Short mmCIF file of C-alpha atoms in Angstrom, two decimals:
data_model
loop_
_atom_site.label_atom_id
_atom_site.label_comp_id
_atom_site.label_asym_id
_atom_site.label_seq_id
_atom_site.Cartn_x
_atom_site.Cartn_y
_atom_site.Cartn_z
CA UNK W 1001 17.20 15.77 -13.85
CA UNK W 1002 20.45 13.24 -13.55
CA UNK W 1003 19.51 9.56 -14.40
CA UNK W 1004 20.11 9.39 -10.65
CA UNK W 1005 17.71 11.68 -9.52
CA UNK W 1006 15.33 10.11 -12.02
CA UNK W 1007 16.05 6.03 -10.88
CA UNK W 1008 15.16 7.55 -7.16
CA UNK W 1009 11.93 9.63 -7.99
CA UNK W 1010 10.84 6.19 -9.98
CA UNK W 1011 11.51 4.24 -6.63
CA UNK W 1012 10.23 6.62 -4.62
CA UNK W 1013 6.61 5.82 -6.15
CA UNK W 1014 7.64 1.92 -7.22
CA UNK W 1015 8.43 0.45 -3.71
CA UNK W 1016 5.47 2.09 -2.17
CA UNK W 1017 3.07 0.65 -5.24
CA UNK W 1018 4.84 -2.88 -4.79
CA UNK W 1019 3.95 -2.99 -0.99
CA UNK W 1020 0.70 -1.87 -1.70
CA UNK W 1021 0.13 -4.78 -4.51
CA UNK W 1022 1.47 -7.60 -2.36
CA UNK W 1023 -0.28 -6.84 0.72
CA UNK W 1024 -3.99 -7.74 -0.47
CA UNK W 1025 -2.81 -11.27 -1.55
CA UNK W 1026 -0.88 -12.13 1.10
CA UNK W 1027 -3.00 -11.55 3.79
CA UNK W 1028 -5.76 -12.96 1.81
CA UNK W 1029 -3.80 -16.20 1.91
CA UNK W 1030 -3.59 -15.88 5.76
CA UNK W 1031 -7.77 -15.28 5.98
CA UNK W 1032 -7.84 -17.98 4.00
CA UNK W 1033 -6.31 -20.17 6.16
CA UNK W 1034 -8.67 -19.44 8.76
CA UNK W 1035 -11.45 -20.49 6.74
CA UNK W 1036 -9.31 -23.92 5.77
CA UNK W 1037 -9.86 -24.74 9.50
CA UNK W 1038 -13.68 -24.52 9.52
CA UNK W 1039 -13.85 -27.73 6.80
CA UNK W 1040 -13.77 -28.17 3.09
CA UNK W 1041 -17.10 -27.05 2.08
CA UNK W 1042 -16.28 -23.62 3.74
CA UNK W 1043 -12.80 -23.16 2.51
CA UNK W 1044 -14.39 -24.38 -1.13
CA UNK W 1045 -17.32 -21.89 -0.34
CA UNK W 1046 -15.04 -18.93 0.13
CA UNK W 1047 -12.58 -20.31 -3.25
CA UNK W 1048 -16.21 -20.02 -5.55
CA UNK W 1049 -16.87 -16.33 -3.85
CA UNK W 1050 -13.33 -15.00 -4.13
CA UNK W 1051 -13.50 -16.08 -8.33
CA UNK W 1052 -17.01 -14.67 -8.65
CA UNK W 1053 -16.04 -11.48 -6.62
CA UNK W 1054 -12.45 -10.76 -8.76
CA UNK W 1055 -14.72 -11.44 -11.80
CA UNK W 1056 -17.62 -9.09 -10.67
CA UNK W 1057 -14.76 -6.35 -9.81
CA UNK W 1058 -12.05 -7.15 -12.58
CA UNK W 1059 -13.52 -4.25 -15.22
CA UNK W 1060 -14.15 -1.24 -12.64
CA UNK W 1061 -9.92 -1.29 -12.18
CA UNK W 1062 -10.53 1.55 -14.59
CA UNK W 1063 -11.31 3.97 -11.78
CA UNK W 1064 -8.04 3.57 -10.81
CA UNK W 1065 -5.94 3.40 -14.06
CA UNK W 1066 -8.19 5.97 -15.93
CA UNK W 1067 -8.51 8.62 -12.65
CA UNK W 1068 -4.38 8.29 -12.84
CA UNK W 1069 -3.26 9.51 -15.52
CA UNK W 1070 -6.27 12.18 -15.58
CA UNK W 1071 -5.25 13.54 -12.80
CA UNK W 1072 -1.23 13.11 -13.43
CA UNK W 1073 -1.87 15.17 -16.74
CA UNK W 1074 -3.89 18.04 -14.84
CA UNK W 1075 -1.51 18.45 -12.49
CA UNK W 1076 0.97 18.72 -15.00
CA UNK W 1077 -0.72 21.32 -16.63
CA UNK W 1078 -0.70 23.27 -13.47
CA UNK W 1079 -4.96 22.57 -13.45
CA UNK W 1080 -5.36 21.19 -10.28
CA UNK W 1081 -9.12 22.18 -10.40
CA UNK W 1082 -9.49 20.03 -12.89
CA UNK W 1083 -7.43 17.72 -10.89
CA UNK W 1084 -9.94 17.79 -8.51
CA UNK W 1085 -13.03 17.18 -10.66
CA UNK W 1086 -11.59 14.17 -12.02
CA UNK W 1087 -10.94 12.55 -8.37
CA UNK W 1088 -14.32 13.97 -7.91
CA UNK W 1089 -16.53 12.27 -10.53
CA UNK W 1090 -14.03 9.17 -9.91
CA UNK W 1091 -15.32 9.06 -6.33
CA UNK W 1092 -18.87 9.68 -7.37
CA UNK W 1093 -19.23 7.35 -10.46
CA UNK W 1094 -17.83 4.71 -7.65
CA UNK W 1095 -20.66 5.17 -5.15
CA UNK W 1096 -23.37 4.79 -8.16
CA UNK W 1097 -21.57 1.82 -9.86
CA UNK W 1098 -20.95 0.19 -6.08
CA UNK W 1099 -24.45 0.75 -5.70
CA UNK W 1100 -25.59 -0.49 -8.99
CA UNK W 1101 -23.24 -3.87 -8.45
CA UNK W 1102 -24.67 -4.51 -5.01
CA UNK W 1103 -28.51 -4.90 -5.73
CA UNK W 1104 -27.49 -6.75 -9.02
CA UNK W 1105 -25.58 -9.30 -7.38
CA UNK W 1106 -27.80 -9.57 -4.04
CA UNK W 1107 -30.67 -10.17 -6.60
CA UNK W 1108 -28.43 -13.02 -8.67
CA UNK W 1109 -26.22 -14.45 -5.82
CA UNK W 1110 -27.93 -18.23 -5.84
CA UNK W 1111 -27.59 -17.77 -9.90
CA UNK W 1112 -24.24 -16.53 -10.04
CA UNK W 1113 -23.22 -19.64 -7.32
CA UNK W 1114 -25.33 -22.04 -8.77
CA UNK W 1115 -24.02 -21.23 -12.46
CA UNK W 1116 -20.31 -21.89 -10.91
CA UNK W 1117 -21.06 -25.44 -10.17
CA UNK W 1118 -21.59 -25.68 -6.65
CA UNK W 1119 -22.93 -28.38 -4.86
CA UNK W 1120 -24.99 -28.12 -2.29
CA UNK W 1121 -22.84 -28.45 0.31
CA UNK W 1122 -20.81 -25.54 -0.74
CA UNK W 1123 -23.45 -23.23 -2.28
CA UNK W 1124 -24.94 -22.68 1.03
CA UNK W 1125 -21.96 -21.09 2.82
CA UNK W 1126 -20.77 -19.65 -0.30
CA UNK W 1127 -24.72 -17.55 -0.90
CA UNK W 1128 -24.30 -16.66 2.99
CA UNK W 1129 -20.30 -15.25 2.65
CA UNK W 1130 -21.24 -13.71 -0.85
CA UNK W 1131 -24.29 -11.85 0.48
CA UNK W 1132 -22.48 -10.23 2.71
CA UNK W 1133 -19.30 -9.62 1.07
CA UNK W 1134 -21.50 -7.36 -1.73
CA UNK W 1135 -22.80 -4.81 0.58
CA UNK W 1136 -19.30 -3.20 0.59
CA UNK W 1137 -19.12 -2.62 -2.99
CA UNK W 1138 -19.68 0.81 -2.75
CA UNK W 1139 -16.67 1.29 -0.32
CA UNK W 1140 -14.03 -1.33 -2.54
CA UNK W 1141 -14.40 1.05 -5.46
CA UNK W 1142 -13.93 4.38 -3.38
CA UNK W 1143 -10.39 2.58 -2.48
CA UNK W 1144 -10.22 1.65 -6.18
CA UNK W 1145 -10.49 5.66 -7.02
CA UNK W 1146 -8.62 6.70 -3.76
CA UNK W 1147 -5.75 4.65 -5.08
CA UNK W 1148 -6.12 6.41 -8.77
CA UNK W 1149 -6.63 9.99 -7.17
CA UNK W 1150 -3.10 9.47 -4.67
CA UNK W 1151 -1.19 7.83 -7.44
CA UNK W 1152 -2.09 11.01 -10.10
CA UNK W 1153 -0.76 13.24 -7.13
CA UNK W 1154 2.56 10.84 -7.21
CA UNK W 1155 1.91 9.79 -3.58
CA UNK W 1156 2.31 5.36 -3.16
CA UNK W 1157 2.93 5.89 0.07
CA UNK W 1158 -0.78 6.97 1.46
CA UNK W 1159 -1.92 3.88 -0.54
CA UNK W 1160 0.02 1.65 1.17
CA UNK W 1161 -0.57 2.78 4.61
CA UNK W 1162 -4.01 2.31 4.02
CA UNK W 1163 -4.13 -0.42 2.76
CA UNK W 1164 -1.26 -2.08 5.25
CA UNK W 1165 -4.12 -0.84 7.94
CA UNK W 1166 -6.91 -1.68 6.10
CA UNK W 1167 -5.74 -5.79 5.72
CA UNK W 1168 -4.53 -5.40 9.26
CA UNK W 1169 -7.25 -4.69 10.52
CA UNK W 1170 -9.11 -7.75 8.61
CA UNK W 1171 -6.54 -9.76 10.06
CA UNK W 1172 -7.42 -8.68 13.56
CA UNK W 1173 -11.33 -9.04 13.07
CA UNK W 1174 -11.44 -11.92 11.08
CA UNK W 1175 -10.30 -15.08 14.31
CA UNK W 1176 -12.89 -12.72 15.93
CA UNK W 1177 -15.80 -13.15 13.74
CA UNK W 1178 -14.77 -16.48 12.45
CA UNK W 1179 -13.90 -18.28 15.76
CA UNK W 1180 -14.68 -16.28 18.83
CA UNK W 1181 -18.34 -14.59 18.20
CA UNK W 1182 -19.33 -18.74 16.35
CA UNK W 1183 -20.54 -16.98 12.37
CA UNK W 1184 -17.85 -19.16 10.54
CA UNK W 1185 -17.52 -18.14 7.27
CA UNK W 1186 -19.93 -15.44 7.35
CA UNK W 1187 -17.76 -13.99 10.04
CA UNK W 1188 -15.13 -14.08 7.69
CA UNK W 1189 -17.16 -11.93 5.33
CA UNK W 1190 -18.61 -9.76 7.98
CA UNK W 1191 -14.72 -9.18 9.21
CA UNK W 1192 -13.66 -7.88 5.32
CA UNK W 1193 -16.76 -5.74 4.81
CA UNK W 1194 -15.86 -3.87 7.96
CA UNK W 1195 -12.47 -3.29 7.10
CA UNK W 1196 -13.38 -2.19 3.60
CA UNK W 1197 -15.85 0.08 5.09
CA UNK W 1198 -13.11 1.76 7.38
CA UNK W 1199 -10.74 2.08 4.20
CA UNK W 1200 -13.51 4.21 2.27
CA UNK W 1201 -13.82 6.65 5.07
CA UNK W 1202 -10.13 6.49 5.72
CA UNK W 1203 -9.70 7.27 1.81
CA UNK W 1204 -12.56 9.98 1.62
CA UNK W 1205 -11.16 11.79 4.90
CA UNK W 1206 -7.45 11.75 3.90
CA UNK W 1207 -9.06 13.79 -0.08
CA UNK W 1208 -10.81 15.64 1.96
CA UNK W 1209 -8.27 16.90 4.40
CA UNK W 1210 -5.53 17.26 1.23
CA UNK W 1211 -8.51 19.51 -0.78
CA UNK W 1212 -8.16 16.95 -3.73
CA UNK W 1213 -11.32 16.01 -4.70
CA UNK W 1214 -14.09 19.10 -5.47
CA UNK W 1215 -17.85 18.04 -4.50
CA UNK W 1216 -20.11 17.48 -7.53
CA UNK W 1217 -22.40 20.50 -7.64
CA UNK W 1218 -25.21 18.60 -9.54
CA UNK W 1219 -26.06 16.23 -11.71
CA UNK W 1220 -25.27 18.41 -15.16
CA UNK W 1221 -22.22 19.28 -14.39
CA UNK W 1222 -20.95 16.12 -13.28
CA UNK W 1223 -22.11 14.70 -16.28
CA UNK W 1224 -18.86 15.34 -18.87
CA UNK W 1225 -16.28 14.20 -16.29
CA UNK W 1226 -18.56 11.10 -15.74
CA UNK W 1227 -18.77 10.20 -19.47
CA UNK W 1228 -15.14 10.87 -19.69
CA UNK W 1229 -13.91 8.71 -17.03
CA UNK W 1230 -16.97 5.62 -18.65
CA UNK W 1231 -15.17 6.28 -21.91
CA UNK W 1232 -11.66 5.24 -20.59
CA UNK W 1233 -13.06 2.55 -18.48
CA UNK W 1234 -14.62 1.38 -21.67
CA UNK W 1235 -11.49 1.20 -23.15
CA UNK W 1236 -9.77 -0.46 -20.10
CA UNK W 1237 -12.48 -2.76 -19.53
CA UNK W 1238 -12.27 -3.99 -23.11
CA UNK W 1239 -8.53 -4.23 -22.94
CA UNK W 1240 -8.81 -6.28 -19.62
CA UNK W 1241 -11.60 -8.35 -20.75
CA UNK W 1242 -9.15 -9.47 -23.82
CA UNK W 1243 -6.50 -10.71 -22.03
CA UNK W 1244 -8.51 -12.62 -19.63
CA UNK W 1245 -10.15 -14.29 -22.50
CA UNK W 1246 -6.35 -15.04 -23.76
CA UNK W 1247 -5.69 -16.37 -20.21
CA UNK W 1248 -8.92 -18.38 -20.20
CA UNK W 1249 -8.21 -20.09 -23.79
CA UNK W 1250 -5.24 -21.54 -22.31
CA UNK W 1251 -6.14 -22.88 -18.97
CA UNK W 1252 -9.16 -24.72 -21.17
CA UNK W 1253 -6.65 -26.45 -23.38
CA UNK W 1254 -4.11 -27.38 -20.17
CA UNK W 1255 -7.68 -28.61 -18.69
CA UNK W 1256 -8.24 -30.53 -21.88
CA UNK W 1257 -4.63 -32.29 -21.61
CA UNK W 1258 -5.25 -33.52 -18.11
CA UNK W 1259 -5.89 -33.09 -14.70
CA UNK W 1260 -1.81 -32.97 -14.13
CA UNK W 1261 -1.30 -30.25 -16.79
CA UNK W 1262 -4.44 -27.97 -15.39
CA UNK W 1263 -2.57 -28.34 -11.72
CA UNK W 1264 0.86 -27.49 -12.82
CA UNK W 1265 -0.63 -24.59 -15.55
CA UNK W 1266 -1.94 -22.79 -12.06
CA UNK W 1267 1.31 -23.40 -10.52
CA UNK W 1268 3.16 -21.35 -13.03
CA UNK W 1269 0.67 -18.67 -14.00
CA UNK W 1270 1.22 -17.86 -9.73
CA UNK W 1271 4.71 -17.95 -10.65
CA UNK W 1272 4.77 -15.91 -13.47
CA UNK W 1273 2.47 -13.14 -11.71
CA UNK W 1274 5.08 -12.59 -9.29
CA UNK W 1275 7.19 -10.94 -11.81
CA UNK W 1276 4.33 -9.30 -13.47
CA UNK W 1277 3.39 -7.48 -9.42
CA UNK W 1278 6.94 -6.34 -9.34
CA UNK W 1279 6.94 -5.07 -13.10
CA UNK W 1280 2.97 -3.46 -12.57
CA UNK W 1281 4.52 -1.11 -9.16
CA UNK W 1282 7.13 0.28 -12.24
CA UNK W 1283 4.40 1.11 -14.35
CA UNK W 1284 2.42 2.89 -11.94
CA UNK W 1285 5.42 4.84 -11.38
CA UNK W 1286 5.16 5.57 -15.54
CA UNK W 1287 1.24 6.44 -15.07
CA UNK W 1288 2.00 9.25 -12.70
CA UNK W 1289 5.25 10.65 -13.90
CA UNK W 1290 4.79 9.99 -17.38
CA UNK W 1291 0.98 11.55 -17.07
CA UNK W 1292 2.28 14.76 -15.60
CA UNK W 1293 5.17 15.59 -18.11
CA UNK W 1294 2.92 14.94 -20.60
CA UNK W 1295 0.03 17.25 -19.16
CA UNK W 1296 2.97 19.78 -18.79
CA UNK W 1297 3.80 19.27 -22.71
CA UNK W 1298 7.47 18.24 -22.22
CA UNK W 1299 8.10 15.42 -25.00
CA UNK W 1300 11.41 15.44 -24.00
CA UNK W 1301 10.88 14.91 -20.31
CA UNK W 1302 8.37 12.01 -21.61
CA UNK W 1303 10.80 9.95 -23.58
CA UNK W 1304 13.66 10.54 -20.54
CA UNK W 1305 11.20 9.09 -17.97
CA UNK W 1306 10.07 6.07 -20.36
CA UNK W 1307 13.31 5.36 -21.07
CA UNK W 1308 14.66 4.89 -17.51
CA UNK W 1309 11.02 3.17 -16.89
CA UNK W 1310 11.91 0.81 -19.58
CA UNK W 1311 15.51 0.08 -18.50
CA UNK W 1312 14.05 -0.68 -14.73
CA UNK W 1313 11.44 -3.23 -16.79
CA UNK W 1314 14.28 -4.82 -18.49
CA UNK W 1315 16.53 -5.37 -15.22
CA UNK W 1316 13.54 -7.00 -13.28
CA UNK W 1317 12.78 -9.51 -16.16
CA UNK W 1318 16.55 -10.43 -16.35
CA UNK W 1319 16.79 -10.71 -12.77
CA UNK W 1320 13.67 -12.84 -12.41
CA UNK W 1321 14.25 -14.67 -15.08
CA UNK W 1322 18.10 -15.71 -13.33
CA UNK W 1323 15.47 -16.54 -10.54
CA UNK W 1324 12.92 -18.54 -12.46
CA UNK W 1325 15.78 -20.76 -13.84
CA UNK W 1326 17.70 -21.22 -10.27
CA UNK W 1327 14.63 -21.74 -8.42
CA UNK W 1328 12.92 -24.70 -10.70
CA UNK W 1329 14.01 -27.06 -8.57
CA UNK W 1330 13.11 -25.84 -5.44
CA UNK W 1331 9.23 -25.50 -7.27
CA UNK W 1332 9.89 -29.06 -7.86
CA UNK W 1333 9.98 -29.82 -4.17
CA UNK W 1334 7.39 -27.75 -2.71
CA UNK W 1335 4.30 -29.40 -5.55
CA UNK W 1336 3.65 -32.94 -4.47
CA UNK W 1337 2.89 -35.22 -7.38
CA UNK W 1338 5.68 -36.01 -9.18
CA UNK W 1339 3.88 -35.58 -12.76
CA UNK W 1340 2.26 -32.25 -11.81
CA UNK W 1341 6.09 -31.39 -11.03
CA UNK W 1342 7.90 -32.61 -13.77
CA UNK W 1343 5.64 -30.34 -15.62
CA UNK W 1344 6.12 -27.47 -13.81
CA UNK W 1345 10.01 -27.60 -14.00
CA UNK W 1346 9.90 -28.23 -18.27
CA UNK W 1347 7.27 -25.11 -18.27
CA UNK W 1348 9.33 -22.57 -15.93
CA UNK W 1349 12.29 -22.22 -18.67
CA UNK W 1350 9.75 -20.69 -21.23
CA UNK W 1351 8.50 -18.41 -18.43
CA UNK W 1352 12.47 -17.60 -17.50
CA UNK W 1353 12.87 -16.56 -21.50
CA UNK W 1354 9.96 -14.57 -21.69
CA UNK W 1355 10.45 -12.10 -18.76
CA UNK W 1356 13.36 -9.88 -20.24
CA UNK W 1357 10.30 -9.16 -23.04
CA UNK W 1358 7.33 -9.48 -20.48
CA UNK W 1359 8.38 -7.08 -17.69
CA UNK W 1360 9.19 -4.25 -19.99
CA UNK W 1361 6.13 -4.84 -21.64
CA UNK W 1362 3.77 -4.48 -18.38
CA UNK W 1363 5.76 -0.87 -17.76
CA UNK W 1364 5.08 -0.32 -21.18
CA UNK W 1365 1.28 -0.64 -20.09
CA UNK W 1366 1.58 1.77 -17.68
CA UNK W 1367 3.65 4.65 -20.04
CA UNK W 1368 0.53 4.40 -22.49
CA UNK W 1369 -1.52 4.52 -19.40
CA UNK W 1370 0.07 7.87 -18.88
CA UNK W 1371 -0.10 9.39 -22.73
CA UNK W 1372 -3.86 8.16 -22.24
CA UNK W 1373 -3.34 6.07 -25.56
CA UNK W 1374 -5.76 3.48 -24.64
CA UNK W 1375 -6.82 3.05 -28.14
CA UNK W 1376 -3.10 1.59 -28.34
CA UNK W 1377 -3.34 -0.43 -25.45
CA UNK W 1378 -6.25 -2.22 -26.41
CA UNK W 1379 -4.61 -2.74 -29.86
CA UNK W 1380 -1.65 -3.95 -28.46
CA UNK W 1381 -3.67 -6.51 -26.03
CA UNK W 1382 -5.79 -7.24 -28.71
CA UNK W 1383 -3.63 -8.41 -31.65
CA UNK W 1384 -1.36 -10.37 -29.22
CA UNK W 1385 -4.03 -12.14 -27.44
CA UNK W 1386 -5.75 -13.27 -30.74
CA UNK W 1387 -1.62 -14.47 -32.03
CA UNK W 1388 -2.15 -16.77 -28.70
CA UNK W 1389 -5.20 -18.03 -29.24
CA UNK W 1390 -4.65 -18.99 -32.80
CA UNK W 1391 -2.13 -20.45 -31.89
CA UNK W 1392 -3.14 -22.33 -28.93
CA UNK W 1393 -6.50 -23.90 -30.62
CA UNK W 1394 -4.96 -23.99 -34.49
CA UNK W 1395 -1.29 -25.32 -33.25
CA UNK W 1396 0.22 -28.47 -32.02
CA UNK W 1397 1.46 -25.81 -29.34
CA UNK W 1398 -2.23 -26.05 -27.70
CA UNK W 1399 -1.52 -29.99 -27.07
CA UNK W 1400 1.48 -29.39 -24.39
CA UNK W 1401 1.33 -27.20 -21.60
CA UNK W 1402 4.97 -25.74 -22.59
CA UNK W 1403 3.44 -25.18 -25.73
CA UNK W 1404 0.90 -23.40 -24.41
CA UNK W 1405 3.32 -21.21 -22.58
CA UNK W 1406 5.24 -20.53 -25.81
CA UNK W 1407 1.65 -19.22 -27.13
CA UNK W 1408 1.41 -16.64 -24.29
CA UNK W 1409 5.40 -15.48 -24.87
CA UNK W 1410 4.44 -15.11 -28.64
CA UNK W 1411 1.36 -13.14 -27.53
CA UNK W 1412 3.79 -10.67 -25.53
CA UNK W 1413 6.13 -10.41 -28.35
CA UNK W 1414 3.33 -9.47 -30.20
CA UNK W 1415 2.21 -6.45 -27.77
CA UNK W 1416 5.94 -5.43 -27.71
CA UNK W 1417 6.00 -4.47 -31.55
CA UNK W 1418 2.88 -3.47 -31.42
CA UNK W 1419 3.66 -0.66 -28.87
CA UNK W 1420 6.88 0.06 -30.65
CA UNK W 1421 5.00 1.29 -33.32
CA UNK W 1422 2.14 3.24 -31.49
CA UNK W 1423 4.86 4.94 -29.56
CA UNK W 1424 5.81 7.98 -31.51
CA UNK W 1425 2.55 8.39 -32.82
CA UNK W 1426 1.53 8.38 -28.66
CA UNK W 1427 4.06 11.13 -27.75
CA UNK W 1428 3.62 13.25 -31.00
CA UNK W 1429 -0.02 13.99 -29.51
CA UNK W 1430 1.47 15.70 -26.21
CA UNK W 1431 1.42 19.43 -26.71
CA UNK W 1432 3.93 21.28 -26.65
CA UNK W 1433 3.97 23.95 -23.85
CA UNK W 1434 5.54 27.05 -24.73
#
């Protein structure tokens, strides 16, 4: 394949990916706002549910990134029944663990709340909202492995119809619930679990319909693709649970500094996850295509895709880093205090340096995602995230919040050479198909 054909088969999975990424957050931030106008303890109600509920969710991602590249590398090796067994046990393993994850959390919602320091003014709304929220667990990790089981088939687009219809419809429901039918912030959550609901069956109709899921014929044979798939969530779930440690290390020491730092830490890290969004659609683009040619056994074809994955990594951290630096100022007007903004604009120039390294490095994520060299990734996220903690609690660097930010771009250096290293050893593993 010309480079061209390859930059548009990489697009032709990115954009789709990118849509279906930014959607979730930004309608969020519209049901959000219609929360804001029921009062503060609601709005700070449905803030304490939303951290509790990304926390409670954060480690069954893997049902997505594992059932990717599992599927990706079946395909490639022209297996689509095993193709199908993966999305399969994906799809199962997410009914049991949505299952599992509602009665625990029904059982410890006035724990969970109370242990996140609610008052009582906000721990009633947020027990209500968070009760109901739960019940759709089951149906938020069928998306999860809906997402996983289209992306290893190289569709984004189904994905991001879905969910485009999916947060649509939440939109529509949500002034319903909230403001016309009286519930208030249980509305809200009454309004999401619906829509959730409708994006399960809309996901299990659409595998069902495209024959790419097979239904479990009993509990024994179900059980090696299940312990497969726990094994690489394992892994992922260990990797993910690093690097939010990393992440938490630092916004404790910008808390320690003061109030001012903590604000403007938040406003950057939102900042800074732009880039990573844009970067994360590329390497979903490397778990698919780099999954199948190495399913198929073509080495070659694997270090041609990376490659041009790579290259696309580079030219969004250059551009957003030309962004980063332009736009400071105009960061500098939207945050109101004038000390929380000061420190925003010294902190964005580290984040401006760090993205021709950083956005490479998240598509390097997803090319190990696709060789299934998760022992790598967790090495990678590993050694960097303990360079940045060191760092951070060892190092005058913990005492500023640039500093701090200097940690984090020493931590991605960190995962860069790391991965440099693992890579040949990664690809040597493919077979070779004769």
């Amino acid at each position: 394949m010309t480079t061209q054909g390859l930059d548009r088969s990489i697009l032709k999975l990115a954009i789709p990916a990118l849509g279906a990424l930014a959607i979730d957050p930004l309608l969020t931030l519209v049901d959000t706002g219609f929360v804001a106008r029921l009062g503060v303890p609601q709005l700070a109600a449905l803030g304490v549910d939303s951290a509790i509920l990304g926390f409670a969710f954060f480690g069954f991602n893997f049902l997505a990134y594992a059932t990717t590249p599992l599927v990706a590398q079946a395909l490639g090796r022209g297996d689509t029944a095993m193709a199908r067994r993966w999305v399969g046990g994906a799809l199962l393993l997410a009914v049991v663990l949505g299952i599992v994850a509602t009665l625990v959390i029904e059982l410890l919602v006035p724990w969970i709340v109370g242990v996140m320091g609610a008052t009582e003014e906000v721990a009633g709304p947020a027990v209500a909202y968070l009760r109901i929220r739960v019940v759709a667990a089951p149906a938020v990790l069928i998306v999860v492995a809906g997402h996983g089981a289209f992306r290893g088939h190289q569709d984004t687009r189904t994905p991001l119809i879905v969910a485009a219809g999916v947060n649509g419809l939440n939109l529509v429901l949500a002034p319903i619930f909230i403001f016309a039918m009286g519930l208030g912030v249980e509305g809200a959550g009454i309004a999401t679990v619906i829509a959730q609901v409708v994006g399960a069956v809309w996901f299990l109709r659409l595998i069902r319909e495209r024959r790419l899921a097979d239904r479990p014929r009993g509990f024994r044979e179900s059980v090696p693709t299940i312990l497969a798939l726990g094994k690489s969530g394992a892994l992922i779930t260990l990797r993910t649970g690093v690097l939010l440690f990393a992440f938490m290390v630092a916004a404790a020491a910008a808390t320690r500094i003061g109030p001012e730092s903590i604000a403007a830490h938040q406003v950057v890290l939102q900042v800074w996850l732009v880039a990573a969004m844009i970067a994360d659609a590329f390497a979903i683009a490397g778990q698919a295509m780099v999954g199948a040619a190495a399913g198929f056994g073509d080495r070659e074809r694997v270090s041609e895709v990376s490659r041009r994955l790579l290259a696309w990594g580079l030219a969004v951290g250059v551009v957003m880093a030309g962004l980063y630096a332009i736009g400071a100022p105009v960061l500098k007007s939207l945050v109101g205090s004038a000390a929380v903004a000061g420190l925003v604009v010294a902190t964005i120039p580290v984040v401006a340096w760090m993205m021709p390294v950083a956005s490479p490095l998240f598509v390097a994520d997803g090319i190990f995602f696709g060789l299934l060299a998760l022992g790598s990734i967790v090495a990678s996220t590993a050694t960097g995230a303990m360079l940045a903690i060191g760092l951070i609690l060892l190092t005058p660097l913990g005492q500023s919040l640039d500093g701090i930010w200097w940690a984090i771009a020493a931590m991605l250096v960190a995962r860069s050479v790391v991965f440099l290293f693992a890579y040949r050893r990664a690809v040597s593993v493919v077979a070779v198909r004769s």
